[in-house]
Structure formats: structure tokens, C-alpha cells
Coordinates of C-alpha atoms in Angstrom, one line a residue:
M1 CA 0.2 0.0 0.2
K2 CA 1.8 3.0 -1.4
R3 CA 0.7 5.4 1.4
W4 CA 2.0 3.1 4.2
V5 CA 5.4 3.4 2.7
F6 CA 5.3 6.8 3.1
L7 CA 4.6 6.5 7.0
L8 CA 7.1 3.9 7.5
L9 CA 9.8 6.0 5.9
C10 CA 8.4 9.0 7.9
T11 CA 8.2 6.7 11.3
A12 CA 11.6 5.6 10.9
A13 CA 13.1 9.3 10.6
T14 CA 10.8 10.3 13.6
A15 CA 9.7 8.1 15.4
D16 CA 9.9 9.9 18.9
A17 CA 7.4 12.3 17.3
L18 CA 4.6 10.5 15.5
P19 CA 1.3 9.4 17.4
R20 CA 0.6 5.7 17.0
F21 CA -2.7 4.6 15.9
S22 CA -4.1 0.9 17.2
L23 CA -5.9 0.2 13.7
P24 CA -4.8 1.7 10.3
G25 CA -7.2 3.6 8.2
G26 CA -9.5 1.7 5.5
T27 CA -12.7 0.4 4.9
Y28 CA -14.5 -1.4 7.9
T29 CA -17.9 -3.2 8.1
N30 CA -18.3 -2.5 12.0
D31 CA -17.5 0.3 14.4
V32 CA -14.1 0.8 15.1
T33 CA -12.6 1.3 18.5
L34 CA -9.5 3.2 18.0
Q35 CA -6.5 3.7 20.4
L36 CA -3.8 6.6 19.9
S37 CA -0.5 6.3 21.7
A38 CA 2.9 8.4 21.8
D39 CA 6.2 7.9 22.7
P40 CA 7.4 9.1 25.1
P41 CA 4.1 8.4 27.2
S42 CA 4.4 11.9 28.6
A43 CA 3.7 13.5 24.9
A44 CA 0.2 15.0 24.9
I45 CA -1.8 13.9 21.6
H46 CA -3.9 16.6 20.0
F47 CA -6.4 15.4 17.4
T48 CA -9.3 16.5 15.2
L49 CA -12.2 14.9 13.2
D50 CA -13.1 17.5 11.0
G51 CA -10.3 17.3 8.5
S52 CA -8.5 20.5 10.3
E53 CA -4.8 20.5 11.3
P54 CA -4.3 20.0 14.9
T55 CA -2.9 22.6 17.1
A56 CA -2.4 23.3 20.7
A57 CA -6.0 24.1 20.9
S58 CA -7.6 21.0 19.4
G59 CA -9.1 18.4 21.7
V60 CA -6.6 16.2 23.9
Y61 CA -6.6 12.5 23.6
S62 CA -7.5 10.6 26.7
A63 CA -9.7 7.6 26.0
A64 CA -10.4 5.3 23.3
L65 CA -12.2 6.8 20.1
V66 CA -15.2 4.9 19.0
I67 CA -15.9 5.4 15.3
T68 CA -19.3 5.0 14.3
N69 CA -19.2 7.0 10.8
S70 CA -16.7 7.6 8.4
T71 CA -14.3 9.7 10.2
L72 CA -10.8 11.2 9.2
V73 CA -8.6 11.1 12.5
R74 CA -5.7 13.9 12.2
A75 CA -3.0 13.5 15.6
R76 CA -0.3 15.3 16.5
T77 CA 2.1 15.0 19.5
F78 CA 2.9 17.8 21.6
E79 CA 5.8 17.9 24.2
A80 CA 6.3 20.3 26.7
D81 CA 10.1 22.0 26.5
A82 CA 10.4 19.9 23.2
P83 CA 13.1 22.1 20.9
S84 CA 11.6 21.1 17.8
G85 CA 8.2 21.9 18.4
P86 CA 5.4 19.8 17.7
G87 CA 5.6 16.5 15.8
P88 CA 4.4 15.9 12.2
T89 CA 0.6 15.1 11.7
V90 CA -0.4 11.8 10.9
S91 CA -3.9 11.0 9.1
Q92 CA -6.0 7.9 8.9
T93 CA -9.1 8.0 7.5
Y94 CA -12.1 5.4 8.9
I95 CA -15.0 4.5 6.1
L96 CA -17.6 2.7 7.8
L97 CA -19.9 0.7 5.3
G98 CA -23.7 1.0 5.3
S99 CA -25.4 -2.5 5.2
D100 CA -26.6 -1.8 1.3
L101 CA -22.4 -2.2 0.5
L102 CA -21.5 -4.7 2.4
D103 CA -21.3 -7.1 -0.6
F104 CA -20.7 -4.4 -3.0
S105 CA -18.3 -5.4 -6.0
S106 CA -17.6 -4.0 -9.5
N107 CA -15.4 -5.2 -12.7
L108 CA -14.0 -1.5 -12.5
P109 CA -11.9 0.0 -9.9
L110 CA -13.3 1.8 -7.4
I111 CA -12.4 5.2 -5.9
V112 CA -13.8 6.7 -2.4
I113 CA -13.6 10.4 -1.7
N114 CA -13.8 11.5 1.7
L115 CA -15.1 14.9 2.1
F116 CA -15.0 15.6 5.6
G117 CA -18.4 17.4 5.5
Q118 CA -17.4 20.0 3.3
G119 CA -19.2 21.3 0.0
L120 CA -17.0 21.4 -3.3
S121 CA -16.3 24.7 -5.2
H122 CA -15.2 25.4 -9.1
D123 CA -12.7 28.1 -7.7
T124 CA -11.4 26.4 -4.6
K125 CA -9.6 23.4 -4.1
V126 CA -10.9 21.3 -0.9
P127 CA -8.7 19.0 0.9
V128 CA -10.1 15.4 0.8
S129 CA -8.5 11.8 1.5
V130 CA -8.7 9.4 -1.6
R131 CA -9.0 5.5 -1.5
F132 CA -8.0 3.9 -4.9
I133 CA -9.0 0.1 -5.1
D134 CA -8.1 -1.8 -8.3
C135 CA -9.3 -4.8 -9.5
A136 CA -7.7 -7.8 -7.9
T137 CA -7.3 -11.3 -8.9
G138 CA -10.4 -12.6 -10.7
G139 CA -11.3 -9.3 -12.2
R140 CA -13.3 -7.9 -9.2
S141 CA -12.8 -5.0 -7.0
K142 CA -14.5 -4.6 -3.3
L143 CA -14.9 -1.7 -1.2
T144 CA -13.0 -3.5 1.7
G145 CA -10.0 -4.6 -0.6
T146 CA -6.4 -3.5 -0.5
P147 CA -6.1 0.0 -1.8
D148 CA -4.0 0.5 -4.5
F149 CA -3.3 4.3 -3.2
E150 CA -4.6 6.0 -0.3
G151 CA -3.8 9.3 1.1
R152 CA -4.5 12.8 1.1
A153 CA -5.5 15.0 -2.3
S154 CA -7.2 18.1 -3.0
L155 CA -10.2 18.1 -5.3
K156 CA -12.2 20.7 -7.4
I157 CA -15.0 20.6 -9.8
R158 CA -13.7 21.2 -13.2
G159 CA -15.0 22.3 -16.5
T160 CA -17.0 25.4 -18.1
S161 CA -20.4 24.5 -20.2
S162 CA -20.4 21.4 -18.3
L163 CA -20.9 23.1 -14.9
R164 CA -24.7 22.8 -15.7
F165 CA -25.1 19.2 -15.4
P166 CA -25.4 17.7 -11.8
K167 CA -22.8 15.0 -12.7
H168 CA -19.6 17.0 -12.1
S169 CA -16.1 16.3 -13.2
F170 CA -13.1 16.9 -10.9
S171 CA -9.6 18.1 -10.7
L172 CA -7.8 15.8 -8.0
K173 CA -4.3 16.4 -6.9
T174 CA -2.3 13.6 -4.6
R175 CA -0.9 15.3 -1.6
D176 CA 1.1 14.5 1.1
E177 CA 0.3 15.0 5.0
A178 CA 1.7 18.5 4.9
G179 CA -0.3 19.6 1.5
N180 CA 2.7 19.6 -0.6
S181 CA 2.2 17.7 -4.2
L182 CA 2.8 13.8 -4.0
K183 CA 3.5 11.8 -7.0
A184 CA 2.3 8.1 -7.2
S185 CA 1.9 5.7 -9.6
I186 CA -2.2 5.2 -9.7
L187 CA -4.0 2.2 -10.9
G188 CA -0.7 1.3 -13.4
F189 CA -0.4 5.2 -14.6
P190 CA 3.0 6.4 -14.6
T191 CA 4.1 8.3 -11.6
D192 CA 2.3 11.9 -11.1
S193 CA 0.3 14.1 -8.9
D194 CA -2.4 15.8 -11.2
W195 CA -5.3 13.8 -12.3
I196 CA -8.6 14.1 -13.8
L197 CA -12.0 12.3 -12.7
Y198 CA -14.1 13.0 -16.1
A199 CA -18.1 12.9 -15.5
P200 CA -19.7 11.5 -18.9
Y201 CA -23.3 13.1 -18.7
P202 CA -24.6 14.0 -22.0
D203 CA -22.6 11.4 -23.5
K204 CA -24.4 8.3 -22.8
T205 CA -22.5 6.0 -24.3
L206 CA -19.8 6.9 -21.7
M207 CA -17.3 6.3 -23.9
R208 CA -16.5 9.6 -26.8
D209 CA -13.7 10.7 -24.7
A210 CA -11.8 7.5 -24.0
L211 CA -12.6 6.3 -27.5
A212 CA -11.1 9.6 -29.2
Y213 CA -7.9 9.4 -27.1
D214 CA -7.3 5.9 -27.5
L215 CA -7.4 6.8 -31.1
S216 CA -5.1 9.6 -31.3
H217 CA -2.7 7.2 -29.1
R218 CA -2.8 4.7 -32.0
M219 CA -1.9 7.3 -34.4
G220 CA 1.4 7.6 -32.6
H221 CA 0.5 10.8 -30.5
Y222 CA 0.3 11.1 -26.9
A223 CA -2.9 11.1 -25.4
P224 CA -4.3 11.3 -21.9
R225 CA -4.0 7.6 -20.4
T226 CA -7.7 6.7 -19.1
K227 CA -9.1 4.1 -17.1
Y228 CA -13.0 3.7 -16.4
V229 CA -13.8 3.9 -12.7
E230 CA -16.8 3.9 -10.1
V231 CA -17.0 6.9 -7.6
F232 CA -18.3 7.1 -4.2
A233 CA -18.2 10.4 -2.1
S234 CA -18.4 10.0 1.7
R235 CA -19.2 12.6 4.2
S236 CA -17.5 12.2 7.4
D237 CA -20.5 12.1 9.6
K238 CA -22.1 9.4 7.9
K239 CA -21.7 5.7 6.4
L240 CA -20.5 5.2 2.8
S241 CA -24.2 4.0 1.4
L242 CA -25.4 3.7 -2.0
R243 CA -26.6 7.0 -1.5
S244 CA -22.6 8.1 -2.0
Y245 CA -22.4 6.4 -5.3
L246 CA -21.6 9.2 -8.0
G247 CA -21.7 6.7 -11.3
V248 CA -18.8 5.8 -13.6
Y249 CA -16.2 8.0 -14.2
V250 CA -12.9 8.3 -16.6
F251 CA -9.8 8.2 -14.8
E252 CA -7.3 10.3 -16.6
E253 CA -4.1 12.3 -16.9
R254 CA -4.1 15.9 -16.7
I255 CA -2.3 17.4 -19.6
K256 CA 1.0 19.0 -18.2
R257 CA 4.7 18.7 -19.1
S258 CA 6.2 15.4 -18.0
P259 CA 8.5 13.1 -19.7
E260 CA 5.5 10.5 -19.7
R261 CA 2.8 13.3 -20.7
V262 CA 3.9 15.9 -23.3
N263 CA 7.4 15.4 -23.3
I264 CA 9.2 18.9 -24.0
A265 CA 11.9 20.5 -22.3
K266 CA 11.4 22.0 -18.9
L267 CA 11.3 26.0 -19.3
Q268 CA 12.7 27.5 -16.3
P269 CA 12.9 31.5 -15.5
S270 CA 16.4 31.5 -16.1
D271 CA 15.8 30.7 -19.8
E272 CA 15.5 34.0 -21.2
Q273 CA 17.9 33.7 -24.3
E274 CA 17.8 31.5 -27.4
P275 CA 18.0 28.2 -27.3
A276 CA 16.4 27.9 -24.2
I277 CA 14.0 30.3 -24.5
S278 CA 12.9 28.4 -27.6
G279 CA 10.3 25.7 -25.3
G280 CA 9.1 24.2 -23.8
Y281 CA 5.7 25.5 -23.7
I282 CA 2.0 24.5 -23.8
F283 CA -0.9 26.7 -24.6
K284 CA -4.4 26.2 -25.6
K285 CA -7.3 27.9 -27.4
D286 CA -10.6 27.6 -25.1
H287 CA -13.6 29.4 -23.3
E288 CA -12.9 33.1 -22.7
K289 CA -11.6 32.8 -18.9
G290 CA -11.0 36.5 -17.9
P291 CA -7.8 38.2 -18.4
G292 CA -4.4 36.6 -19.3
G293 CA -2.8 34.7 -22.2
F294 CA -1.8 36.6 -25.5
T295 CA -3.7 37.1 -28.8
T296 CA -2.0 36.8 -32.2
S297 CA -1.9 39.0 -35.2
Q298 CA -4.8 37.0 -36.8
G299 CA -6.9 37.5 -33.3
I300 CA -6.9 33.9 -32.1
H301 CA -6.8 34.1 -28.4
F302 CA -4.8 31.6 -26.5
Y303 CA -4.4 30.9 -22.8
Y304 CA -1.0 29.6 -21.4
V305 CA -1.0 26.2 -19.9
D306 CA 2.5 24.9 -18.8
P307 CA 4.1 26.8 -17.4
K308 CA 1.0 28.9 -16.0
Q309 CA 1.2 32.4 -16.7
D310 CA 2.6 33.6 -13.3
K311 CA 5.5 30.8 -14.0
L312 CA 6.7 32.8 -17.3
T313 CA 9.1 35.8 -17.6
G314 CA 7.7 38.6 -19.5
R315 CA 10.5 37.9 -22.0
Q316 CA 9.4 34.2 -22.7
K317 CA 5.7 35.6 -23.0
V318 CA 6.9 37.8 -25.5
W319 CA 8.9 35.5 -27.6
L320 CA 6.1 33.0 -27.6
T321 CA 3.7 35.3 -28.9
D322 CA 6.3 36.5 -31.8
Y323 CA 7.0 33.1 -32.7
V324 CA 3.4 32.6 -33.3
N325 CA 2.9 36.1 -35.0
K326 CA 6.2 35.3 -37.3
F327 CA 4.2 32.0 -38.2
E328 CA 1.0 33.6 -39.2
R329 CA 3.1 36.4 -41.0
V330 CA 4.7 33.9 -43.2
L331 CA 1.5 31.7 -43.8
Y332 CA -0.6 34.6 -45.1
G333 CA 2.3 36.0 -47.0
A334 CA 3.0 35.4 -50.8
D335 CA 5.7 32.7 -50.2
F336 CA 4.1 30.8 -47.6
K337 CA 4.4 27.2 -49.4
G338 CA 7.6 25.1 -49.3
A339 CA 10.5 24.1 -46.9
H340 CA 10.9 28.0 -45.9
G341 CA 7.3 28.8 -45.5
Y342 CA 4.8 27.7 -43.0
A343 CA 6.5 24.3 -42.4
S344 CA 9.5 25.9 -41.0
F345 CA 7.2 27.1 -38.1
I346 CA 4.7 24.1 -37.8
D347 CA 5.0 20.4 -37.5
A348 CA 2.1 19.8 -40.5
D349 CA 1.9 16.6 -39.5
S350 CA 0.5 16.8 -36.5
F351 CA -1.9 19.6 -37.5
I352 CA -3.1 17.1 -40.3
D353 CA -3.7 14.2 -37.7
L354 CA -5.6 16.5 -35.6
H355 CA -7.8 17.8 -38.2
W356 CA -8.6 14.4 -39.1
M357 CA -9.2 13.7 -35.3
V358 CA -12.1 16.4 -35.5
E359 CA -13.2 15.5 -39.0
L360 CA -13.4 11.7 -37.9
S361 CA -15.5 12.4 -35.3
K362 CA -17.2 15.7 -36.0
N363 CA -15.9 17.0 -32.8
I364 CA -17.7 20.4 -32.4
D365 CA -15.6 21.9 -30.3
G366 CA -12.6 20.9 -32.3
Y367 CA -10.2 23.8 -33.6
R368 CA -12.6 26.2 -31.4
L369 CA -12.3 25.0 -27.7
S370 CA -10.0 23.0 -25.5
N371 CA -7.4 22.9 -28.4
Y372 CA -4.3 22.4 -27.1
L373 CA -0.7 23.2 -28.8
H374 CA 2.6 22.6 -27.6
K375 CA 6.3 24.0 -28.5
D376 CA 9.4 22.0 -27.7
R377 CA 13.1 23.6 -27.4
N378 CA 14.4 24.1 -30.7
G379 CA 11.2 22.1 -32.0
K380 CA 8.2 23.4 -34.3
L381 CA 4.7 24.0 -33.2
R382 CA 2.5 20.9 -32.8
M383 CA -1.2 20.8 -32.6
E384 CA -1.8 18.2 -29.7
P385 CA -2.9 16.5 -27.6
V386 CA -6.5 15.7 -28.2
W387 CA -8.9 16.8 -25.3
D388 CA -12.4 17.0 -24.5
W389 CA -14.4 15.0 -27.1
N390 CA -17.5 14.3 -25.6
L391 CA -19.2 16.3 -28.2
S392 CA -18.6 14.1 -31.1
F393 CA -19.6 10.9 -33.2
G394 CA -22.9 12.7 -33.8
N395 CA -23.4 13.6 -30.1
A396 CA -24.7 17.5 -30.7
D397 CA -27.5 19.2 -32.2
Y398 CA -25.7 22.2 -33.6
L399 CA -23.1 23.0 -36.0
E400 CA -24.5 20.1 -37.9
G401 CA -22.6 17.7 -35.5
W402 CA -25.5 15.2 -36.0
R403 CA -25.0 14.7 -39.3
S404 CA -22.6 12.0 -40.6
D405 CA -22.3 13.9 -43.6
G406 CA -20.6 17.3 -44.5
W407 CA -17.2 18.7 -43.7
Y408 CA -17.1 20.6 -40.0
W409 CA -14.1 22.8 -40.4
P410 CA -15.6 25.1 -43.0
L411 CA -18.5 25.8 -40.3
V412 CA -16.0 27.7 -37.9
A413 CA -13.0 28.4 -40.2
E414 CA -13.4 31.9 -40.7
G415 CA -14.1 32.8 -37.0
D416 CA -12.6 30.4 -34.5
Y417 CA -9.7 28.9 -36.9
P418 CA -8.5 30.6 -40.1
W419 CA -5.1 29.1 -40.1
F420 CA -6.4 25.7 -41.8
K421 CA -8.4 27.4 -44.6
R422 CA -5.0 28.9 -45.7
L423 CA -3.1 25.7 -45.3
F424 CA -5.5 23.8 -47.8
E425 CA -4.7 26.4 -49.9
D426 CA -1.1 24.9 -50.5
P427 CA -2.0 21.8 -53.0
D428 CA 1.1 19.6 -51.2
F429 CA -0.6 20.5 -47.4
R430 CA -3.9 19.2 -49.0
Q431 CA -2.2 15.9 -50.7
K432 CA -0.4 15.0 -47.4
Y433 CA -3.9 15.5 -45.8
I434 CA -5.5 12.9 -48.3
D435 CA -2.5 10.4 -48.3
R436 CA -3.0 10.4 -44.2
W437 CA -6.6 9.9 -44.6
S438 CA -5.6 6.7 -46.7
Q439 CA -3.0 5.2 -44.6
L440 CA -5.2 5.7 -41.3
R441 CA -7.9 4.1 -43.4
T442 CA -6.1 0.7 -43.4
N443 CA -5.7 0.4 -39.9
Q444 CA -6.6 3.1 -37.0
F445 CA -9.5 4.2 -39.0
S446 CA -10.9 1.0 -40.2
V447 CA -14.1 0.7 -39.6
S448 CA -14.0 -2.8 -38.0
N449 CA -11.1 -1.7 -35.7
I450 CA -13.2 1.2 -34.6
L451 CA -16.5 -0.4 -34.1
D452 CA -14.2 -3.7 -32.2
K453 CA -13.0 -1.0 -29.8
V454 CA -16.3 0.4 -29.0
D455 CA -17.9 -3.2 -28.5
A456 CA -14.9 -3.9 -25.9
M457 CA -15.6 -0.4 -24.0
A458 CA -19.5 -1.3 -24.0
F459 CA -19.0 -5.1 -22.6
Q460 CA -16.4 -3.7 -20.1
L461 CA -19.0 -1.2 -19.1
E462 CA -21.9 -3.3 -19.1
E463 CA -22.2 -3.9 -15.3
A464 CA -21.5 -0.7 -13.8
Q465 CA -23.5 1.5 -16.8
Q466 CA -26.5 -0.2 -15.3
R467 CA -25.7 1.5 -11.8
N468 CA -24.6 4.8 -13.5
F469 CA -28.1 5.2 -15.2
K470 CA -30.0 4.1 -12.0
R471 CA -28.0 7.0 -10.3
W472 CA -28.6 9.6 -13.0
R473 CA -32.2 8.7 -14.9
I474 CA -31.2 10.4 -18.3
L475 CA -32.0 7.4 -20.7
N476 CA -34.5 8.0 -22.9
R477 CA -34.4 11.9 -22.0
A478 CA -32.7 14.5 -24.2
V479 CA -29.7 16.1 -22.1
W480 CA -28.2 19.2 -24.1
P481 CA -27.0 19.2 -26.5
N482 CA -28.3 15.9 -27.5
W483 CA -29.7 15.1 -31.3
Y484 CA -30.3 11.3 -30.7
V485 CA -31.9 10.1 -27.7
G486 CA -32.4 6.4 -27.1
N487 CA -34.4 4.0 -25.1
T488 CA -31.2 2.2 -23.6
Y489 CA -27.7 2.5 -23.2
A490 CA -27.6 -0.4 -26.1
D491 CA -29.4 1.7 -28.3
E492 CA -27.1 4.7 -27.8
V493 CA -24.1 2.6 -28.4
T494 CA -25.8 1.1 -31.5
W495 CA -26.7 4.5 -33.0
M496 CA -23.0 5.7 -32.4
K497 CA -21.4 2.9 -34.2
Q498 CA -23.5 3.3 -37.5
W499 CA -22.9 7.1 -37.4
I500 CA -19.1 6.4 -37.3
A501 CA -19.4 3.8 -40.4
Q502 CA -21.6 6.1 -42.1
R503 CA -19.4 8.9 -41.7
I504 CA -16.2 7.0 -42.5
G505 CA -18.2 6.0 -45.7
W506 CA -19.2 9.5 -46.7
I507 CA -15.8 11.1 -46.1
D508 CA -14.4 8.0 -48.5
L509 CA -16.7 9.5 -51.4
Q510 CA -15.0 12.9 -51.0
F511 CA -11.4 11.9 -52.7
L512 CA -10.4 10.5 -55.8
P513 CA -10.1 6.3 -55.2
E514 CA -6.7 5.3 -55.3
P515 CA -6.1 2.8 -58.2
S516 CA -6.5 -1.1 -57.6
I517 CA -3.8 -3.6 -58.3
S518 CA -4.2 -6.9 -59.8
W519 CA -1.7 -9.6 -60.6
P520 CA -2.6 -11.6 -64.0
S521 CA -1.4 -14.7 -64.6
S522 CA 1.6 -15.2 -66.8
S523 CA 3.6 -17.7 -68.6
N524 CA 7.2 -19.2 -67.0
S525 CA 8.5 -16.0 -67.4
P526 CA 10.7 -14.6 -65.0
D527 CA 8.5 -11.2 -65.0
R528 CA 5.3 -10.8 -63.8
F529 CA 2.6 -8.7 -65.3
L530 CA 0.8 -5.5 -63.3
S531 CA -2.4 -4.4 -64.1
L532 CA -3.9 -1.2 -62.5
R533 CA -7.7 0.0 -62.6
A534 CA -9.2 3.2 -61.6
A535 CA -12.9 3.8 -61.5
S536 CA -12.5 7.4 -62.9
G537 CA -9.3 9.7 -63.8
K538 CA -6.2 8.8 -65.3
I539 CA -3.3 6.7 -63.7
Y540 CA 0.2 7.5 -63.3
Y541 CA 3.1 5.1 -62.0
T542 CA 6.3 4.7 -61.6
L543 CA 8.8 1.4 -61.5
D544 CA 11.4 3.1 -59.2
G545 CA 9.3 3.9 -56.0
S546 CA 9.4 7.3 -56.7
D547 CA 5.7 9.4 -56.4
P548 CA 4.3 10.0 -59.8
R549 CA 3.2 13.7 -58.5
L550 CA 5.5 16.6 -58.1
S551 CA 5.1 18.9 -55.7
G552 CA 2.6 21.3 -56.4
G553 CA 0.5 18.9 -58.3
G554 CA 2.4 18.3 -61.3
V555 CA 3.2 15.0 -63.4
S556 CA 6.5 13.7 -62.5
P557 CA 9.0 13.1 -65.7
K558 CA 9.5 9.4 -64.3
A559 CA 5.9 8.9 -64.4
R560 CA 4.1 6.5 -66.9
P561 CA 0.2 6.8 -68.0
F562 CA -1.1 3.3 -67.7
A563 CA -2.4 1.9 -70.9
E564 CA -1.8 -1.8 -70.8
A565 CA -0.7 -4.5 -68.2
V566 CA 3.0 -3.8 -67.3
A567 CA 6.0 -6.6 -67.2
L568 CA 7.9 -6.2 -64.1
A569 CA 11.2 -7.5 -63.5
Q570 CA 12.5 -8.7 -60.1
G571 CA 13.1 -5.8 -57.5
A572 CA 10.5 -3.6 -59.3
A573 CA 8.9 -0.7 -56.7
V574 CA 5.6 0.5 -58.3
C575 CA 4.1 3.6 -56.7
A576 CA 0.9 4.6 -58.6
R577 CA -2.0 7.4 -58.0
T578 CA -5.3 8.4 -59.7
H579 CA -5.0 11.8 -61.5
S580 CA -8.2 13.9 -62.5
R581 CA -8.2 17.4 -63.5
N582 CA -6.4 19.2 -60.5
E583 CA -6.8 16.3 -58.1
W584 CA -4.5 13.4 -57.3
S585 CA -5.9 10.0 -55.1
A586 CA -3.8 9.0 -52.2
P587 CA -0.7 6.6 -53.6
V588 CA -0.5 2.6 -53.5
R589 CA 2.6 0.9 -53.4
V590 CA 4.0 -2.3 -54.0
S591 CA 7.3 -4.2 -54.7
Y592 CA 7.8 -7.5 -57.2
T593 CA 10.1 -9.8 -55.0
K594 CA 10.3 -13.3 -56.7

């Protein structure tokens, strides 16, 4: 138990200053009789039961404490004339189960939050204790199970438009007894202290965020790790019961600079000259949240994420603003194409992949809100990681979000994000965009692969979703901004699967199909005969693996128009595209090795 490792180390260093608890904190099915002791015995033990720090004015321990409801006990030794003053505070949380949870178990990990009788706020971090219980052997978790992590934390309600929903998402930071950040590996995630408990509410499949993050990860990008959990919030003056149940949540990583998250250089206040000042920065486009951040020459407002605004020096803020403004000047200048144009400022591949994530899912917050960018030291601007995907895959009744056809980006390109309109005026950017779609369709965006992932998530959630929708009775009821309203959880999942298949089918039809390849039977000749076919357009191919399309859209001098079956010698590398008017298909490539 990770918390006890910390306490044992602390005890070894200051054994004479710590109060001792006769029973460890944890989940209990019966009342607890707790005894406190100190060494030396002459030391007075002051304690609190309301989550506050024990002081000399707090109650003095004199007799066993009988705990009948969930309680946080914090204790501290005070010894007369001790030169070092009072000892450090030790806390233990005792969670008592009500009769309706004695046999509770789940196929998902469980989280129990003790609020100590406090209310939660969107503006203030509230001290809490947390208990994470992972699934044990056999694939089940129990409230009485051994915790994967148990300790102190701070909690606040998070979100903007989601604040209207009764099921709230939370930001959670793990802390030590002194209130400092405490890094921990929780539920198998890499060690850190900053976490999110995301509460799916209008997304009744409960999976759109997690599905998008998984897809982006499979595309080769960092995306927050996720794990489905069930959450209970306990008050200190009551037993934990089904009334404490908050439903299915997604436990996930908060976006920040970290070797295991956004892996960029750490920018120090002293980094005020190049190349050190060139990174790393994380910033985002989001809901207007008051003063702060910076506005570009094209009127796009960004907010600093990591480092935060108060951690950046004035020179660093100016440097980042100047970098983005230089990019915009080049992008909207006459010579914006080529290696010395916009491509010298941005990683175009990351922009394309983010764009495809938005268009595949028709995320109506895409480009406009929760849009993260980062820049590493000496690196280019990257548009990632993805975040906030609940209003996607058809789950929106505005900005045509419910329609499986139609491009989304032109609806917001003028006001919310003008960069892509200009980028698509470069035929090489557009071609790279088309080629990436064709590549993704062979694997990550394969309809069967995506739907298999949806089915796996639905299977994992089948048990817990029933409890979630018993707690939040929103099935068969419209919740903003739903367009489709299913009668059951299965209806919601089935509709989303149909929408995904239709969306991918529509996108496929927007591009010139690539040539199909066949190998007609031949004689015993060492050559092999290649045949190419396209439903429309003209096919160009090369035999040395080079692209039949030149940069800018012209036909390569190495390319040949396909007219009849071609005899291939061993070692030939074919690259072929279909061409019609000013459009090229994605390439197909094949090598002949006997």
C-alpha cells in the first residue's frame, strides 16, 4: 500500500514524534474502537475529526475513540519544552460501510473520496482523502479491498459548459500530510500528482472521450491515459452507502509537461535567451476565462497552460507571441509554401492528424475549444494532444454535429480558426492530408477496428452503466446537446456505431479513389505482369518507387500513364496514383520480389 510506505519512512526518521494508531485507516464493516499512543508517553496527543490541522487548542486524547461513521482522524504529539516543537501530523481515514454496500463489488476499479463534510467548489481546491481500489485476482474490486493508493488530495469541480450538469467532473491532486504535491503511480499509470475524474453525462455511451484518446494514441501521439472507474463520495459524519454513489467516471491524466505526458523541455525562469527560451511551452485555445494569455496577429486568443502565466517571465511571453505571429505572417504571405514557408514553423503532420481526429468524429468543439498546442525547445509548433471529445461522433444538435455527412471545419474556419483554410490552399498540404486518410483507413480508422474498440468498451461497461443510469436517470431523455435520444444504453451505443460507419463511408467518397492492383496469371517468364484499374481519372505510375506526383501537383517526368498490363522485373517498386483535373488520389505502392 503506497501510503504506508511513506508513513513507515517517516516513522523511521521521527519515531519519537509520531502518534501511533492502534488500527490503520481503511474500510470497515463494523464500528471501530481506536486507541492513540505516543512515545514518550508523557507527550500529549492533540487530534481533530473535521479534517483540520491539529493545534495546541485542539482536543487532547484521553480515552479510546469509538468511530461509528466515516471519519478522518488527524493527530499530532505535543511535548513540553520540546526544542523542535510539535511533531508532524499523521492522518488516518476510516470508512464505515452501510448495510447496502457490504457485498458491493465491480469489474471496474473503485474510488472513494472522503469530503470531511465540506462542499465542493469550482474555484477552490478542497482537501479530501482518497482511496483507489484496483481489481484484484478474478477481475473484481471490493470496497473492502486492499487500496492501490490511499492518501490525502485536493479536489475541485472542473469544466465550463459542463457545470450545468448535476454530475460534475473533478480535478484531483495527490498530496502528502504537509499539503505538498505527492507523485504516485495510481491504477498502473506513470507516477504523477495531477489527475482528472471526468464525468460523462450528455454522452450516454460514456465512451466518446476515451475512444478519441485511444485513437489518437494509436495514431502515434501522446493522449491522456484513461481508465473507467466507479466513484463514491463519503461525508465524514455518515456511513458510506449507495447514496454516496456518483456513477461511472473516467480516471485520466491531466495535460501537463512530463516525460510520460507531453514530453518537452522544462522551461525555467532563467531561460531567457535562445535556444533555451524556445521551449517548452503548452498553450491552448479555449472558452474565454478572463484576462491572461495572448492574442495573435490573426485575432486568435490563447491561454498559457504549462508553464502557467505567473511562472513565465515577460521575455518568455513575448518570445512565444512573436513566434506564433511570425508563423502567421509567413502563412498569410505570398511565399507561404515550401520548406521555408509555414512548414518551417509548424509540424504539419500533427496539424493534419488533429484535423482528421476532429473530422472523423465531427467534434463540434474541435479547433474552437480545448485545443492544445505545444512547442518543444528548438522544435516546431505541434497541434496536440487531443482533449474534450464528449460532443463528437454525432452527439450534438448544433453546428451540424448530428450529421454523418458534411465537413465540419468550414463552419468554423473564418471566425474560430482561420489557419486551416490557408493551409489547404497549399496543394502539397492538401495532398498530404488525403494521403494520411488513406493510410489511417488501413489500420487506425478501419471501420472494423473502431467498432471492435467500441464493443470492447461497451462490454467492459455493461455492468457499471446500469448503476450509473440508475443514479442518473437520463436514458430516454434529452440532455443538452443531444440530437439522438435512445431508450437504452444499447441503443445509444448502436446509434453511435452506425454514425461512425456512415461518417467514414461519406469521407471515403470525397476523394479520388486510388488505383486497384491485380496480378494477372502469366507464363513461366521471370517477369510478372501488373494491372492497374481506376473507376475514373487517369493512372500514373513509376517503377522506381518515386512519387508520380510532383510537389505542387504536376506529373513527374518519371511517371508513365497506365494503358495496359506492365511486365515487372524482379526488384521493381511500383508507386501509382489516380489523377483527374487538379486532384490526385492517395498512392498505392507494391514491390515485386520473386
